[in-house]
XYZ file of C-alpha atoms in Angstrom:
366
model
C -136.163 -62.907 -291.387
C -138.253 -65.752 -292.810
C -139.984 -67.879 -290.208
C -142.948 -70.223 -289.786
C -144.934 -68.532 -287.008
C -147.460 -70.450 -284.903
C -150.294 -68.042 -284.213
C -152.449 -70.215 -281.977
C -153.639 -73.735 -281.160
C -155.327 -75.635 -283.954
C -154.769 -77.011 -287.432
C -152.011 -76.356 -289.952
C -153.620 -73.034 -290.820
C -152.270 -71.704 -287.509
C -148.768 -71.875 -288.975
C -148.040 -68.809 -291.082
C -144.806 -68.312 -293.029
C -143.668 -64.685 -292.831
C -140.644 -62.783 -294.103
C -140.812 -59.805 -291.723
C -139.936 -61.421 -288.387
C -137.215 -59.517 -286.476
C -133.864 -61.266 -286.163
C -133.220 -62.012 -282.483
C -130.142 -60.628 -280.785
C -128.066 -62.800 -278.465
C -127.959 -61.638 -274.875
C -125.332 -62.452 -272.257
C -124.471 -66.133 -272.404
C -126.315 -66.677 -275.664
C -125.478 -67.278 -279.310
C -127.268 -66.586 -282.590
C -127.466 -69.476 -285.051
C -128.039 -69.170 -288.789
C -130.341 -72.159 -289.196
C -129.659 -74.333 -292.218
C -132.187 -77.043 -291.531
C -134.608 -78.174 -288.824
C -136.289 -81.533 -288.370
C -140.019 -82.134 -287.998
C -141.155 -84.013 -284.899
C -144.254 -85.166 -282.998
C -143.762 -82.377 -280.480
C -144.366 -79.772 -283.208
C -147.762 -81.250 -283.997
C -148.564 -81.959 -280.352
C -147.795 -78.373 -279.341
C -149.787 -76.919 -282.221
C -152.817 -79.021 -281.284
C -152.416 -78.602 -277.546
C -152.307 -82.440 -277.471
C -150.342 -82.497 -274.213
C -153.474 -81.243 -272.412
C -155.230 -83.952 -270.435
C -158.431 -82.845 -272.115
C -157.201 -84.740 -275.220
C -157.715 -88.504 -274.941
C -156.864 -89.720 -278.475
C -153.529 -90.440 -280.063
C -151.564 -87.798 -281.968
C -152.595 -88.981 -285.400
C -156.294 -89.310 -284.509
C -156.336 -85.879 -282.863
C -154.658 -84.294 -285.879
C -157.001 -85.948 -288.362
C -160.074 -85.085 -286.337
C -159.060 -81.540 -285.512
C -159.146 -82.210 -281.743
C -157.557 -79.287 -279.908
C -156.569 -79.329 -276.260
C -157.612 -76.731 -273.708
C -155.339 -73.729 -273.360
C -154.320 -73.846 -269.688
C -152.361 -77.138 -269.817
C -151.572 -77.358 -273.550
C -147.771 -77.704 -273.343
C -145.552 -80.631 -272.371
C -145.046 -79.033 -268.955
C -148.727 -78.663 -268.236
C -148.899 -74.905 -268.742
C -150.210 -72.563 -271.420
C -148.374 -71.539 -274.575
C -147.745 -67.925 -275.555
C -148.186 -66.778 -279.152
C -146.791 -66.019 -281.607
C -144.256 -68.821 -281.332
C -141.668 -70.211 -283.710
C -141.467 -73.990 -283.383
C -138.685 -76.379 -284.345
C -136.442 -78.310 -281.927
C -134.045 -80.047 -284.367
C -131.702 -77.160 -285.164
C -128.640 -77.570 -287.401
C -126.691 -74.496 -288.422
C -123.763 -72.223 -287.733
C -123.046 -69.713 -284.969
C -123.014 -66.215 -286.466
C -123.041 -64.004 -283.363
C -122.288 -64.346 -279.655
C -123.438 -62.438 -276.606
C -121.389 -61.062 -273.751
C -119.366 -63.674 -271.897
C -119.435 -66.243 -274.705
C -116.242 -67.669 -276.209
C -116.008 -66.114 -279.681
C -114.222 -69.201 -281.008
C -117.737 -70.562 -281.488
C -118.209 -68.105 -284.349
C -118.577 -69.934 -287.635
C -118.781 -73.372 -286.023
C -121.361 -75.847 -287.277
C -123.465 -76.947 -284.348
C -126.324 -79.117 -283.108
C -128.514 -77.668 -280.368
C -129.641 -79.417 -277.217
C -133.371 -78.444 -277.169
C -133.781 -78.466 -273.361
C -133.418 -74.952 -271.941
C -132.246 -75.419 -268.348
C -131.764 -73.322 -265.252
C -128.121 -72.154 -265.548
C -127.776 -72.233 -261.768
C -128.947 -75.863 -261.590
C -128.764 -77.524 -265.041
C -129.460 -80.962 -263.560
C -132.879 -79.884 -262.262
C -135.929 -81.183 -264.163
C -138.207 -78.508 -262.736
C -137.199 -75.106 -264.089
C -136.843 -76.023 -267.769
C -138.231 -75.078 -271.149
C -138.107 -76.615 -274.599
C -136.929 -75.050 -277.848
C -139.988 -74.294 -279.974
C -142.345 -74.407 -276.994
C -141.166 -72.050 -274.221
C -138.737 -70.264 -276.561
C -138.560 -69.672 -280.309
C -137.026 -72.534 -282.262
C -135.561 -73.438 -285.604
C -138.305 -72.992 -288.196
C -136.680 -69.641 -288.936
C -133.550 -68.296 -290.562
C -132.069 -67.398 -287.183
C -132.462 -68.887 -283.706
C -131.141 -67.622 -280.352
C -130.123 -70.189 -277.712
C -127.931 -70.403 -274.595
C -124.266 -71.008 -275.483
C -124.316 -73.986 -273.129
C -126.783 -75.716 -275.488
C -124.646 -75.647 -278.656
C -122.452 -78.579 -279.531
C -119.928 -78.120 -282.356
C -119.847 -81.059 -284.728
C -117.209 -82.147 -287.203
C -118.601 -85.001 -289.226
C -119.071 -85.846 -292.865
C -122.833 -85.247 -292.881
C -124.694 -82.380 -294.508
C -127.013 -80.010 -292.643
C -130.173 -81.862 -293.736
C -128.762 -85.062 -292.247
C -127.668 -83.360 -289.043
C -131.163 -81.936 -288.556
C -132.538 -85.445 -287.931
C -130.724 -85.929 -284.612
C -131.371 -83.357 -281.906
C -134.924 -84.173 -280.871
C -135.450 -87.795 -281.951
C -131.887 -88.915 -281.278
C -131.706 -87.369 -277.830
C -135.083 -88.833 -276.908
C -133.862 -92.305 -277.877
C -130.529 -91.852 -276.073
C -132.386 -90.684 -272.954
C -134.769 -93.676 -273.041
C -131.875 -96.166 -273.263
C -129.917 -94.317 -270.602
C -132.832 -94.352 -268.188
C -133.216 -98.157 -268.420
C -129.472 -98.763 -268.438
C -129.462 -100.900 -271.599
C -126.186 -102.793 -271.924
C -124.584 -105.392 -274.164
C -126.221 -108.809 -274.192
C -129.643 -107.497 -273.165
C -132.722 -107.742 -275.398
C -134.998 -104.873 -276.329
C -138.262 -104.523 -278.183
C -138.985 -101.302 -280.090
C -142.732 -101.229 -280.835
C -142.572 -98.119 -283.062
C -139.333 -98.614 -284.948
C -139.877 -96.661 -288.156
C -140.153 -93.032 -287.050
C -137.430 -90.631 -285.962
C -137.242 -91.891 -282.384
C -137.733 -95.496 -283.410
C -134.970 -95.548 -286.009
C -132.702 -93.890 -283.459
C -133.626 -96.499 -280.804
C -132.769 -99.375 -283.130
C -129.353 -97.947 -283.961
C -128.409 -96.761 -280.483
C -129.483 -100.060 -278.897
C -127.488 -101.968 -281.495
C -124.474 -99.772 -280.819
C -124.713 -100.796 -277.147
C -124.503 -104.465 -278.129
C -128.134 -105.268 -277.355
C -130.343 -107.707 -279.285
C -132.992 -105.597 -281.043
C -136.448 -106.726 -282.118
C -138.153 -103.950 -284.067
C -141.847 -103.586 -284.863
C -143.135 -101.648 -287.871
C -145.492 -101.797 -290.834
C -144.842 -104.385 -293.533
C -143.819 -101.809 -296.138
C -141.145 -100.446 -293.830
C -139.625 -103.737 -292.676
C -136.669 -103.851 -295.060
C -135.639 -100.290 -294.275
C -135.804 -100.935 -290.503
C -133.853 -104.202 -290.850
C -131.129 -102.311 -292.700
C -130.618 -100.184 -289.584
C -129.343 -103.205 -287.677
C -132.400 -104.791 -286.086
C -131.820 -108.458 -285.310
C -135.464 -109.273 -286.013
C -138.301 -107.265 -287.542
C -141.894 -108.077 -286.607
C -144.726 -106.699 -288.717
C -147.302 -104.741 -286.816
C -150.664 -106.493 -286.421
C -152.674 -108.701 -284.028
C -150.749 -110.292 -281.126
C -147.708 -108.239 -282.024
C -146.088 -108.436 -278.577
C -146.458 -112.232 -278.428
C -145.018 -112.557 -281.918
C -142.082 -110.317 -280.882
C -141.384 -112.554 -277.878
C -141.391 -115.581 -280.182
C -138.971 -113.830 -282.555
C -136.718 -112.980 -279.640
C -136.737 -116.551 -278.300
C -138.240 -115.388 -275.010
C -139.293 -112.321 -273.011
C -137.389 -109.029 -273.214
C -135.198 -107.164 -270.774
C -136.478 -103.823 -272.053
C -139.390 -102.423 -274.069
C -138.833 -98.919 -275.427
C -142.235 -97.600 -276.529
C -143.360 -94.389 -278.208
C -146.619 -95.870 -279.479
C -148.712 -96.491 -276.360
C -152.370 -97.291 -277.012
C -154.062 -100.642 -276.585
C -150.877 -102.744 -276.798
C -149.180 -101.386 -273.668
C -150.524 -104.179 -271.422
C -149.298 -106.866 -273.796
C -145.851 -105.270 -273.943
C -145.644 -105.470 -270.129
C -146.512 -109.173 -270.475
C -143.607 -109.449 -272.906
C -141.035 -108.471 -270.278
C -138.879 -110.777 -268.160
C -139.237 -110.648 -264.387
C -137.524 -107.450 -263.378
C -137.793 -106.096 -266.921
C -138.013 -102.436 -267.742
C -140.570 -100.490 -269.774
C -139.729 -96.962 -270.881
C -141.996 -94.570 -272.750
C -141.584 -91.196 -274.369
C -144.703 -90.938 -276.466
C -148.249 -92.127 -277.060
C -148.908 -91.898 -280.767
C -151.658 -94.499 -280.618
C -153.242 -93.067 -277.485
C -152.279 -91.827 -273.986
C -154.929 -93.574 -271.938
C -154.219 -97.261 -271.333
C -155.386 -100.080 -269.059
C -152.731 -101.964 -267.076
C -153.126 -104.893 -264.709
C -151.077 -103.822 -261.691
C -150.562 -107.478 -260.783
C -148.412 -107.879 -263.865
C -146.359 -104.934 -262.694
C -145.794 -105.866 -259.081
C -145.811 -109.665 -259.233
C -143.142 -109.553 -261.934
C -141.068 -106.827 -260.282
C -141.285 -104.669 -263.412
C -139.935 -101.172 -263.647
C -141.641 -98.379 -265.607
C -139.912 -95.190 -266.723
C -140.985 -91.954 -268.354
C -138.362 -90.146 -270.397
C -138.766 -86.463 -271.148
C -136.321 -84.005 -269.520
C -132.781 -85.326 -269.698
C -129.561 -84.056 -268.092
C -126.934 -82.351 -270.285
C -124.632 -85.423 -270.534
C -127.280 -87.281 -272.542
C -127.039 -84.835 -275.449
C -123.254 -84.790 -275.265
C -123.316 -88.613 -275.469
C -125.584 -88.427 -278.541
C -123.171 -86.046 -280.301
C -120.325 -88.464 -279.571
C -122.398 -91.272 -281.066
C -123.090 -89.168 -284.192
C -119.438 -88.330 -284.649
C -118.422 -91.950 -284.093
C -120.889 -93.144 -286.732
C -122.918 -95.217 -284.243
C -126.091 -93.623 -285.503
C -126.713 -92.472 -289.068
C -129.345 -90.107 -290.384
C -132.525 -91.478 -291.903
C -134.043 -88.746 -294.055
C -137.609 -89.445 -295.151
C -138.039 -86.243 -297.111
C -137.063 -82.562 -297.390
C -139.398 -79.581 -297.667
C -138.665 -75.882 -298.007
C -139.860 -73.673 -295.156
C -142.750 -72.408 -297.278
C -144.109 -75.972 -297.484
C -144.156 -76.680 -293.753
C -147.883 -77.530 -293.946
C -147.171 -80.303 -296.424
C -144.261 -81.527 -294.315
C -146.496 -81.898 -291.269
C -149.234 -83.581 -293.253
C -146.725 -86.137 -294.562
C -145.432 -86.620 -291.025
C -148.907 -87.268 -289.639
C -149.662 -89.771 -292.422
C -146.935 -92.047 -290.978
C -146.084 -93.689 -294.260
C -142.409 -92.809 -293.919
C -139.267 -94.199 -292.336
C -137.024 -91.800 -290.430
C -137.431 -88.024 -290.233
C -138.735 -85.210 -292.381
C -136.592 -82.059 -292.504
C -137.361 -78.423 -293.245
C -134.658 -76.843 -295.455
C -134.595 -73.350 -293.968
C -131.650 -72.413 -296.199
C -133.200 -72.258 -299.723
C -130.012 -73.733 -301.168
C -130.830 -77.009 -299.452
C -134.473 -77.213 -300.569
C -133.642 -79.183 -303.729
C -132.345 -82.117 -301.645
C -134.604 -85.169 -302.104
């Protein structure tokens, strides 16, 4: 089969598109998916660079531009090494074409989204014994992908496969962040990085919950982000957190941040007493300085959001089917142009998500 194979840690040259990769066979409790499309995400770049290693101190974009590569022994999200070759891609959209022993064969032919967290079947609620699609197991930058049957979610919605491929990673990350902080109607939320895949999902999912949303993005992206339902859009720049508070008419109940970097301390200042800060990324940098007095004197709560329980993905699929969140496709690339897709992603001039059209019939989509 055709696949983009990651051969080691490093630059885009470590991704090699091949047409002689064996098609995996589903084992007991597994299914085989014919992949139509697969989204591009930060985790693809982070894993390729070994950015999750604590030896890397710069943000994702800076590390990618400078060729900074993390040490091997803690290069993955879970703090372990990565085995090669590996097929990346967490945002799988496709159809079930084969099932293993013990799997309901009514799944055959169904169009599905795939929950990317690979859990312990004996304790699926555990955050310890888990892997991620495209990191600990081969993912969707290939014509076929093998996953546990428990991870596939049939979808019946009037969206094409390119559009569906924008949801699994970014959408579930956003749904998890909002679930962790318990965002409800009438609350206010700031989204510092509102234009990427996770950010556009946060804006829509927060709005669907009835929250007041203040989104932050670059000036050229403001109209597109506003069209997603943000109540206010603040242009990124100096004193951005203070300007967001002013736009909101006061401090926030929640800040949902995937940017990190130098502005983290000011976003904590932007929270009400008892407010909640949740993070699931550090595009601008992972090492920050925080005044602990702001944290404890204001009774703030801080949350990390990475491994989520199965109901989070099920809730996302319900949101997709209900139309609470719509796809935002920034661009489409054929599998053979995955280098260009990642370069465009790293440039951060887009709104939404880039998608790899694994099925050549979809590659003409613009």
